[in-house]
Amino acid sequence: MDGSTGTMGSAITHRKQVDSELACPVSPVVDIVFSRWTTPILWTLNEFGRQRFVELQRNIRTITPKVLTQRLRQMERDGLVVRTYHPEVPPRVEYEISDLGRSLAPLFAHLADWSAVNLQKVEQARREFDEADEQASALR
């Protein structure tokens, strides 16, 4: 308690707020790489190589054309994807993962390894949590 006012938390109110990027310097990378559709797009381009829009959409399956267009534009802007326009009749556009995008492959490999080892543990923890939550709800 603060002796002069009788309130708690004076230390908390005097703390400086921390910039989220300083608190977690990988936040901007997480925002870029792990948005909803970026990872499947990069994975598909890395796995299957250069693809036309329709091929990419077919390989990802559940993405809408609008969202795929938006994500590809953002990823091109971020330097993760290269868009090549071929002025033919009809015009042809192809997308491929850039060197910068490909440099994320070790990160994805580590995440795949982590997933193989730990995903069952996460699922088990979720089941246990949900069961405990259901039991607590039944007692209320």
mmCIF file of N, CA and C in Angstrom, residues 91-140:
data_model
loop_
_atom_site.group_PDB
_atom_site.id
_atom_site.type_symbol
_atom_site.label_atom_id
_atom_site.label_comp_id
_atom_site.label_asym_id
_atom_site.label_seq_id
_atom_site.Cartn_x
_atom_site.Cartn_y
_atom_site.Cartn_z
ATOM 1 N N PRO A 91 -2.127 -13.159 -71.183
ATOM 2 C CA PRO A 91 -1.005 -12.895 -70.269
ATOM 3 C C PRO A 91 -0.860 -14.014 -69.235
ATOM 4 N N ARG A 92 0.363 -14.230 -68.831
ATOM 5 C CA ARG A 92 0.641 -15.286 -67.850
ATOM 6 C C ARG A 92 1.415 -14.663 -66.692
ATOM 7 N N VAL A 93 0.999 -14.997 -65.459
ATOM 8 C CA VAL A 93 1.676 -14.514 -64.256
ATOM 9 C C VAL A 93 2.081 -15.733 -63.441
ATOM 10 N N GLU A 94 3.321 -15.732 -62.983
ATOM 11 C CA GLU A 94 3.814 -16.825 -62.158
ATOM 12 C C GLU A 94 4.373 -16.262 -60.849
ATOM 13 N N TYR A 95 4.280 -17.073 -59.819
ATOM 14 C CA TYR A 95 4.792 -16.707 -58.505
ATOM 15 C C TYR A 95 5.802 -17.747 -58.069
ATOM 16 N N GLU A 96 6.854 -17.255 -57.409
ATOM 17 C CA GLU A 96 7.831 -18.176 -56.836
ATOM 18 C C GLU A 96 8.365 -17.589 -55.541
ATOM 19 N N ILE A 97 8.854 -18.458 -54.706
ATOM 20 C CA ILE A 97 9.421 -18.010 -53.438
ATOM 21 C C ILE A 97 10.754 -17.322 -53.729
ATOM 22 N N SER A 98 11.001 -16.216 -53.072
ATOM 23 C CA SER A 98 12.260 -15.482 -53.265
ATOM 24 C C SER A 98 13.352 -16.112 -52.403
ATOM 25 N N ASP A 99 14.568 -15.654 -52.586
ATOM 26 C CA ASP A 99 15.662 -16.121 -51.737
ATOM 27 C C ASP A 99 15.392 -15.765 -50.276
ATOM 28 N N LEU A 100 14.830 -14.579 -50.064
ATOM 29 C CA LEU A 100 14.489 -14.176 -48.705
ATOM 30 C C LEU A 100 13.436 -15.117 -48.114
ATOM 31 N N GLY A 101 12.420 -15.441 -48.888
ATOM 32 C CA GLY A 101 11.403 -16.385 -48.427
ATOM 33 C C GLY A 101 11.984 -17.769 -48.177
ATOM 34 N N ARG A 102 12.879 -18.183 -49.068
ATOM 35 C CA ARG A 102 13.512 -19.504 -48.929
ATOM 36 C C ARG A 102 14.405 -19.565 -47.689
ATOM 37 N N SER A 103 14.922 -18.411 -47.278
ATOM 38 C CA SER A 103 15.787 -18.396 -46.088
ATOM 39 C C SER A 103 15.006 -18.758 -44.821
ATOM 40 N N LEU A 104 13.677 -18.776 -44.900
ATOM 41 C CA LEU A 104 12.845 -19.176 -43.758
ATOM 42 C C LEU A 104 12.730 -20.699 -43.627
ATOM 43 N N ALA A 105 13.211 -21.445 -44.612
ATOM 44 C CA ALA A 105 13.085 -22.912 -44.603
ATOM 45 C C ALA A 105 13.622 -23.551 -43.316
ATOM 46 N N PRO A 106 14.786 -23.134 -42.794
ATOM 47 C CA PRO A 106 15.248 -23.751 -41.540
ATOM 48 C C PRO A 106 14.287 -23.492 -40.375
ATOM 49 N N LEU A 107 13.685 -22.319 -40.353
ATOM 50 C CA LEU A 107 12.711 -22.012 -39.311
ATOM 51 C C LEU A 107 11.516 -22.954 -39.414
ATOM 52 N N PHE A 108 11.005 -23.143 -40.626
ATOM 53 C CA PHE A 108 9.886 -24.054 -40.819
ATOM 54 C C PHE A 108 10.278 -25.487 -40.471
ATOM 55 N N ALA A 109 11.509 -25.867 -40.785
ATOM 56 C CA ALA A 109 11.972 -27.222 -40.446
ATOM 57 C C ALA A 109 12.001 -27.412 -38.933
ATOM 58 N N HIS A 110 12.480 -26.407 -38.202
ATOM 59 C CA HIS A 110 12.483 -26.497 -36.734
ATOM 60 C C HIS A 110 11.067 -26.583 -36.190
ATOM 61 N N LEU A 111 10.161 -25.802 -36.761
ATOM 62 C CA LEU A 111 8.767 -25.852 -36.313
ATOM 63 C C LEU A 111 8.135 -27.210 -36.622
ATOM 64 N N ALA A 112 8.466 -27.784 -37.772
ATOM 65 C CA ALA A 112 7.952 -29.117 -38.108
ATOM 66 C C ALA A 112 8.489 -30.153 -37.126
ATOM 67 N N ASP A 113 9.766 -30.053 -36.773
ATOM 68 C CA ASP A 113 10.349 -30.965 -35.780
ATOM 69 C C ASP A 113 9.664 -30.800 -34.430
ATOM 70 N N TRP A 114 9.468 -29.538 -34.013
ATOM 71 C CA TRP A 114 8.807 -29.276 -32.730
ATOM 72 C C TRP A 114 7.402 -29.858 -32.737
ATOM 73 N N SER A 115 6.706 -29.666 -33.845
ATOM 74 C CA SER A 115 5.342 -30.167 -33.985
ATOM 75 C C SER A 115 5.298 -31.685 -33.875
ATOM 76 N N ALA A 116 6.224 -32.364 -34.526
ATOM 77 C CA ALA A 116 6.259 -33.824 -34.483
ATOM 78 C C ALA A 116 6.459 -34.338 -33.056
ATOM 79 N N VAL A 117 7.255 -33.621 -32.278
ATOM 80 C CA VAL A 117 7.548 -34.037 -30.908
ATOM 81 C C VAL A 117 6.450 -33.605 -29.930
ATOM 82 N N ASN A 118 5.870 -32.437 -30.146
ATOM 83 C CA ASN A 118 5.035 -31.826 -29.108
ATOM 84 C C ASN A 118 3.552 -31.665 -29.407
ATOM 85 N N LEU A 119 3.127 -31.840 -30.638
ATOM 86 C CA LEU A 119 1.723 -31.586 -30.952
ATOM 87 C C LEU A 119 0.777 -32.500 -30.171
ATOM 88 N N GLN A 120 1.153 -33.749 -29.967
ATOM 89 C CA GLN A 120 0.312 -34.655 -29.169
ATOM 90 C C GLN A 120 0.218 -34.172 -27.719
ATOM 91 N N LYS A 121 1.302 -33.601 -27.209
ATOM 92 C CA LYS A 121 1.282 -33.054 -25.847
ATOM 93 C C LYS A 121 0.327 -31.873 -25.760
ATOM 94 N N VAL A 122 0.312 -31.045 -26.790
ATOM 95 C CA VAL A 122 -0.600 -29.903 -26.824
ATOM 96 C C VAL A 122 -2.042 -30.404 -26.857
ATOM 97 N N GLU A 123 -2.321 -31.373 -27.697
ATOM 98 C CA GLU A 123 -3.671 -31.940 -27.789
ATOM 99 C C GLU A 123 -4.105 -32.547 -26.455
ATOM 100 N N GLN A 124 -3.200 -33.257 -25.783
ATOM 101 C CA GLN A 124 -3.502 -33.840 -24.480
ATOM 102 C C GLN A 124 -3.790 -32.745 -23.448
ATOM 103 N N ALA A 125 -2.983 -31.711 -23.442
ATOM 104 C CA ALA A 125 -3.198 -30.593 -22.514
ATOM 105 C C ALA A 125 -4.552 -29.937 -22.778
ATOM 106 N N ARG A 126 -4.926 -29.803 -24.029
ATOM 107 C CA ARG A 126 -6.231 -29.224 -24.364
ATOM 108 C C ARG A 126 -7.374 -30.100 -23.857
ATOM 109 N N ARG A 127 -7.248 -31.406 -24.075
ATOM 110 C CA ARG A 127 -8.290 -32.331 -23.594
ATOM 111 C C ARG A 127 -8.439 -32.239 -22.075
ATOM 112 N N GLU A 128 -7.309 -32.251 -21.380
ATOM 113 C CA GLU A 128 -7.344 -32.176 -19.919
ATOM 114 C C GLU A 128 -7.949 -30.854 -19.445
ATOM 115 N N PHE A 129 -7.587 -29.778 -20.095
ATOM 116 C CA PHE A 129 -8.129 -28.471 -19.742
ATOM 117 C C PHE A 129 -9.639 -28.442 -19.961
ATOM 118 N N ASP A 130 -10.072 -28.917 -21.138
ATOM 119 C CA ASP A 130 -11.500 -28.908 -21.461
ATOM 120 C C ASP A 130 -12.295 -29.782 -20.494
ATOM 121 N N GLU A 131 -11.752 -30.940 -20.137
ATOM 122 C CA GLU A 131 -12.433 -31.815 -19.176
ATOM 123 C C GLU A 131 -12.553 -31.144 -17.815
ATOM 124 N N ALA A 132 -11.483 -30.517 -17.358
ATOM 125 C CA ALA A 132 -11.509 -29.816 -16.064
ATOM 126 C C ALA A 132 -12.479 -28.648 -16.134
ATOM 127 N N ASP A 133 -12.519 -27.959 -17.242
ATOM 128 C CA ASP A 133 -13.427 -26.836 -17.409
ATOM 129 C C ASP A 133 -14.892 -27.307 -17.387
ATOM 130 N N GLU A 134 -15.164 -28.431 -18.059
ATOM 131 C CA GLU A 134 -16.512 -28.994 -18.048
ATOM 132 C C GLU A 134 -16.919 -29.415 -16.644
ATOM 133 N N GLN A 135 -16.002 -30.025 -15.898
ATOM 134 C CA GLN A 135 -16.291 -30.444 -14.525
ATOM 135 C C GLN A 135 -16.563 -29.230 -13.641
ATOM 136 N N ALA A 136 -15.780 -28.187 -13.813
ATOM 137 C CA ALA A 136 -15.978 -26.968 -13.016
ATOM 138 C C ALA A 136 -17.315 -26.324 -13.367
ATOM 139 N N SER A 137 -17.684 -26.332 -14.633
ATOM 140 C CA SER A 137 -18.963 -25.766 -15.063
ATOM 141 C C SER A 137 -20.126 -26.554 -14.475
ATOM 142 N N ALA A 138 -19.981 -27.878 -14.409
ATOM 143 C CA ALA A 138 -21.050 -28.735 -13.868
ATOM 144 C C ALA A 138 -21.255 -28.465 -12.378
ATOM 145 N N LEU A 139 -20.221 -28.054 -11.668
ATOM 146 C CA LEU A 139 -20.313 -27.797 -10.229
ATOM 147 C C LEU A 139 -20.915 -26.425 -9.929
ATOM 148 N N ARG A 140 -20.932 -25.549 -10.894
ATOM 149 C CA ARG A 140 -21.427 -24.182 -10.665
ATOM 150 C C ARG A 140 -22.916 -24.131 -10.615
#
